[in-house]
Structure formats: C-alpha cells, structure tokens
PDB file of C-alpha atoms in Angstrom:
ATOM      1  CA  UNK A  20     -13.892 -12.924 -10.986  1.00  0.00           C
ATOM      2  CA  UNK A  21     -13.241  -9.177  -9.940  1.00  0.00           C
ATOM      3  CA  UNK A  22      -9.678  -8.790 -11.732  1.00  0.00           C
ATOM      4  CA  UNK A  23     -11.531  -8.850 -15.267  1.00  0.00           C
ATOM      5  CA  UNK A  24     -13.921  -5.804 -14.133  1.00  0.00           C
ATOM      6  CA  UNK A  25     -11.460  -3.809 -12.528  1.00  0.00           C
ATOM      7  CA  UNK A  26     -11.034  -1.544 -15.579  1.00  0.00           C
ATOM      8  CA  UNK A  27     -14.894  -1.008 -16.087  1.00  0.00           C
ATOM      9  CA  UNK A  28     -14.948   0.120 -12.544  1.00  0.00           C
ATOM     10  CA  UNK A  29     -12.205   2.611 -12.484  1.00  0.00           C
ATOM     11  CA  UNK A  30     -13.586   3.842 -15.886  1.00  0.00           C
ATOM     12  CA  UNK A  31     -17.159   4.527 -13.915  1.00  0.00           C
ATOM     13  CA  UNK A  32     -15.111   6.331 -11.152  1.00  0.00           C
ATOM     14  CA  UNK A  33     -12.846   8.083 -13.353  1.00  0.00           C
ATOM     15  CA  UNK A  34     -15.934  10.007 -14.826  1.00  0.00           C
ATOM     16  CA  UNK A  35     -17.171  11.301 -10.936  1.00  0.00           C
ATOM     17  CA  UNK A  36     -15.573  14.717  -9.260  1.00  0.00           C
ATOM     18  CA  UNK A  37     -13.477  13.605  -6.425  1.00  0.00           C
ATOM     19  CA  UNK A  38     -13.908  15.433  -3.268  1.00  0.00           C
ATOM     20  CA  UNK A  39     -12.249  14.056   0.128  1.00  0.00           C
ATOM     21  CA  UNK A  40     -14.794  11.848   1.116  1.00  0.00           C
ATOM     22  CA  UNK A  41     -15.111  10.160  -2.445  1.00  0.00           C
ATOM     23  CA  UNK A  42     -11.066   9.747  -1.951  1.00  0.00           C
ATOM     24  CA  UNK A  43     -11.535   8.273   1.342  1.00  0.00           C
ATOM     25  CA  UNK A  44     -14.135   5.501  -0.125  1.00  0.00           C
ATOM     26  CA  UNK A  45     -11.472   4.972  -3.134  1.00  0.00           C
ATOM     27  CA  UNK A  46      -8.690   4.371  -0.832  1.00  0.00           C
ATOM     28  CA  UNK A  47     -11.036   1.773   1.219  1.00  0.00           C
ATOM     29  CA  UNK A  48     -12.238   0.277  -2.088  1.00  0.00           C
ATOM     30  CA  UNK A  49      -8.890  -0.159  -3.464  1.00  0.00           C
ATOM     31  CA  UNK A  50      -7.417  -1.709  -0.117  1.00  0.00           C
ATOM     32  CA  UNK A  51     -10.637  -4.319  -0.316  1.00  0.00           C
ATOM     33  CA  UNK A  52      -9.948  -4.912  -3.915  1.00  0.00           C
ATOM     34  CA  UNK A  53      -6.180  -5.621  -3.108  1.00  0.00           C
ATOM     35  CA  UNK A  54      -7.006  -7.987   0.207  1.00  0.00           C
ATOM     36  CA  UNK A  55     -10.216  -9.725  -0.895  1.00  0.00           C
ATOM     37  CA  UNK A  56     -10.324  -9.340  -4.725  1.00  0.00           C
ATOM     38  CA  UNK A  57      -7.333 -11.512  -5.335  1.00  0.00           C
ATOM     39  CA  UNK A  58      -5.974  -8.881  -7.573  1.00  0.00           C
ATOM     40  CA  UNK A  59      -2.252  -8.159  -6.921  1.00  0.00           C
ATOM     41  CA  UNK A  60      -0.781  -4.607  -6.951  1.00  0.00           C
ATOM     42  CA  UNK A  61       0.956  -4.955 -10.051  1.00  0.00           C
ATOM     43  CA  UNK A  62      -2.762  -5.671 -12.011  1.00  0.00           C
ATOM     44  CA  UNK A  63      -4.328  -2.950  -9.856  1.00  0.00           C
ATOM     45  CA  UNK A  64      -1.403  -0.593 -10.944  1.00  0.00           C
ATOM     46  CA  UNK A  65      -1.852  -1.541 -14.725  1.00  0.00           C
ATOM     47  CA  UNK A  66      -5.546  -0.494 -14.728  1.00  0.00           C
ATOM     48  CA  UNK A  67      -4.935   2.588 -12.829  1.00  0.00           C
ATOM     49  CA  UNK A  68      -2.126   3.607 -15.523  1.00  0.00           C
ATOM     50  CA  UNK A  69      -5.116   3.275 -18.021  1.00  0.00           C
ATOM     51  CA  UNK A  70      -7.241   6.049 -16.219  1.00  0.00           C
ATOM     52  CA  UNK A  71      -8.228   8.312 -18.934  1.00  0.00           C
ATOM     53  CA  UNK A  72      -8.348  11.620 -16.983  1.00  0.00           C
ATOM     54  CA  UNK A  73      -5.247  13.021 -15.826  1.00  0.00           C
ATOM     55  CA  UNK A  74      -6.728  14.423 -12.483  1.00  0.00           C
ATOM     56  CA  UNK A  75      -8.388  11.217 -11.519  1.00  0.00           C
ATOM     57  CA  UNK A  76      -5.219   9.212 -12.523  1.00  0.00           C
ATOM     58  CA  UNK A  77      -3.319  11.241 -10.226  1.00  0.00           C
ATOM     59  CA  UNK A  78      -5.694  10.692  -7.185  1.00  0.00           C
ATOM     60  CA  UNK A  79      -5.604   6.832  -8.019  1.00  0.00           C
ATOM     61  CA  UNK A  80      -1.914   6.752  -8.166  1.00  0.00           C
ATOM     62  CA  UNK A  81      -1.585   8.417  -5.096  1.00  0.00           C
ATOM     63  CA  UNK A  82      -4.061   6.018  -3.273  1.00  0.00           C
ATOM     64  CA  UNK A  83      -2.382   2.950  -5.023  1.00  0.00           C
ATOM     65  CA  UNK A  84       1.064   4.283  -3.513  1.00  0.00           C
ATOM     66  CA  UNK A  85      -0.617   4.851  -0.152  1.00  0.00           C
ATOM     67  CA  UNK A  86      -2.016   1.166  -0.126  1.00  0.00           C
ATOM     68  CA  UNK A  87       1.292  -0.188  -1.349  1.00  0.00           C
ATOM     69  CA  UNK A  88       3.020   1.899   1.720  1.00  0.00           C
ATOM     70  CA  UNK A  89       0.424   0.424   4.118  1.00  0.00           C
ATOM     71  CA  UNK A  90       0.732  -2.963   2.810  1.00  0.00           C
ATOM     72  CA  UNK A  91       4.585  -2.697   3.254  1.00  0.00           C
ATOM     73  CA  UNK A  92       4.502  -1.778   6.907  1.00  0.00           C
ATOM     74  CA  UNK A  93       1.777  -3.913   7.601  1.00  0.00           C
ATOM     75  CA  UNK A  94       4.060  -6.854   6.482  1.00  0.00           C
ATOM     76  CA  UNK A  95       6.897  -5.725   8.046  1.00  0.00           C
ATOM     77  CA  UNK A  96       4.937  -5.031  11.501  1.00  0.00           C
ATOM     78  CA  UNK A  97       3.641  -8.683  11.360  1.00  0.00           C
ATOM     79  CA  UNK A  98       7.108 -10.229  10.516  1.00  0.00           C
ATOM     80  CA  UNK A  99       9.180  -8.562  13.293  1.00  0.00           C
ATOM     81  CA  UNK A 100       6.632  -8.751  15.892  1.00  0.00           C
ATOM     82  CA  UNK A 101       6.604 -12.815  15.445  1.00  0.00           C
ATOM     83  CA  UNK A 102      10.036 -12.895  15.196  1.00  0.00           C
ATOM     84  CA  UNK A 103      11.367 -10.447  17.921  1.00  0.00           C
ATOM     85  CA  UNK A 104       8.209  -8.563  19.678  1.00  0.00           C
ATOM     86  CA  UNK A 105       7.723  -4.856  18.739  1.00  0.00           C
ATOM     87  CA  UNK A 106       7.170  -1.673  21.235  1.00  0.00           C
ATOM     88  CA  UNK A 107       4.905   1.054  20.609  1.00  0.00           C
ATOM     89  CA  UNK A 108       7.871   2.981  19.550  1.00  0.00           C
ATOM     90  CA  UNK A 109       8.900   0.311  17.362  1.00  0.00           C
ATOM     91  CA  UNK A 110       5.506   0.482  15.691  1.00  0.00           C
ATOM     92  CA  UNK A 111       5.441   4.204  15.314  1.00  0.00           C
ATOM     93  CA  UNK A 112       8.820   3.947  13.564  1.00  0.00           C
ATOM     94  CA  UNK A 113       7.240   1.785  10.812  1.00  0.00           C
ATOM     95  CA  UNK A 114       3.992   3.506  10.786  1.00  0.00           C
ATOM     96  CA  UNK A 115       5.730   6.931  10.031  1.00  0.00           C
ATOM     97  CA  UNK A 116       8.250   5.384   7.463  1.00  0.00           C
ATOM     98  CA  UNK A 117       6.993   6.856   4.045  1.00  0.00           C
ATOM     99  CA  UNK A 118       9.648   5.901   2.150  1.00  0.00           C
ATOM    100  CA  UNK A 119       8.443   2.572   0.278  1.00  0.00           C
ATOM    101  CA  UNK A 120      12.254   1.803  -0.776  1.00  0.00           C
ATOM    102  CA  UNK A 121      13.189   2.125   2.789  1.00  0.00           C
ATOM    103  CA  UNK A 122      10.626  -0.370   3.837  1.00  0.00           C
ATOM    104  CA  UNK A 123      11.529  -2.695   1.091  1.00  0.00           C
ATOM    105  CA  UNK A 124      15.045  -2.494   2.524  1.00  0.00           C
ATOM    106  CA  UNK A 125      13.682  -3.461   5.850  1.00  0.00           C
ATOM    107  CA  UNK A 126      11.754  -6.412   4.647  1.00  0.00           C
ATOM    108  CA  UNK A 127      14.713  -7.503   2.865  1.00  0.00           C
ATOM    109  CA  UNK A 128      17.065  -7.239   5.818  1.00  0.00           C
ATOM    110  CA  UNK A 129      14.423  -9.187   7.729  1.00  0.00           C
ATOM    111  CA  UNK A 130      15.364 -12.187   6.365  1.00  0.00           C
ATOM    112  CA  UNK A 131      18.911 -12.366   7.832  1.00  0.00           C
ATOM    113  CA  UNK A 132      18.495  -9.959  10.844  1.00  0.00           C
ATOM    114  CA  UNK A 133      19.482 -11.240  14.493  1.00  0.00           C
ATOM    115  CA  UNK A 134      17.807  -8.477  15.889  1.00  0.00           C
ATOM    116  CA  UNK A 135      15.002  -5.997  15.300  1.00  0.00           C
ATOM    117  CA  UNK A 136      17.276  -2.827  15.372  1.00  0.00           C
ATOM    118  CA  UNK A 137      19.342  -4.270  12.276  1.00  0.00           C
ATOM    119  CA  UNK A 138      15.964  -3.837  10.622  1.00  0.00           C
ATOM    120  CA  UNK A 139      14.833  -0.894  12.249  1.00  0.00           C
ATOM    121  CA  UNK A 140      17.763   1.166  11.729  1.00  0.00           C
ATOM    122  CA  UNK A 141      16.932   1.080   8.054  1.00  0.00           C
ATOM    123  CA  UNK A 142      13.885   2.969   8.694  1.00  0.00           C
ATOM    124  CA  UNK A 143      15.443   5.787  10.648  1.00  0.00           C
TER     125      UNK A 143
END
C-alpha cells in the first residue's frame, strides 16, 4: 500500500522549493494520506522526521502538527455533537483551540462528562 512508499514521496517533495501554494497542496496531500491512505499519524511523523533538508522538515512538521490538531478538533466536535449537540459558539471554541494538549484533555474528559460544559471549559 501507500505506507511503504510514503518515504519516497516525501524525499521527492523535499527537493522542491516550497511556496505558499505548495504548502497548501502538501497539507491537503497529508490530510488525504492520513484519511484514505491507511497511515497513522505516528508512521507519518516518523517519515517526516527522516526529511533530509532542514527547511522542508520544518515545513513538514508544521503541516503534520496542523493535521493532527485539525483531526483532534474534528474528533471532539463529532463526539460532543453526537452526545450533547453543539452551538455555533461551541464549534468556534473548539476550532479556535490551537493547543493540542487542551484538545487531548477535552477528548479524555468527554468519556465521563455529563455536560458539554465540563469538556468545553478545558478549552477556554
């Protein structure tokens, strides 16, 4: 599958100059790889760590972090909305949370939460 070729793909991309349009493309590519390529975040991060060029590696790590953050936001939104129903304000609170540790804490708190406020207060 795709997993065994991800290193080759990243090496090929690492040789290219990255402008804003390229970064947007890479972000979409990595999101697709995570969603459809049956590659977990840990495997992708391992390959990103192997990038040979410092500048590209930094871009990859930034993109990887954004993808992970967005994935956690989407998971939290899905969970809370199914159990409690979310308002637009609740959605904005989650989408504006940039701290992955806060998102992790909120996801963990969801398991035993009796109200959505118990979870959302961890993001504020």
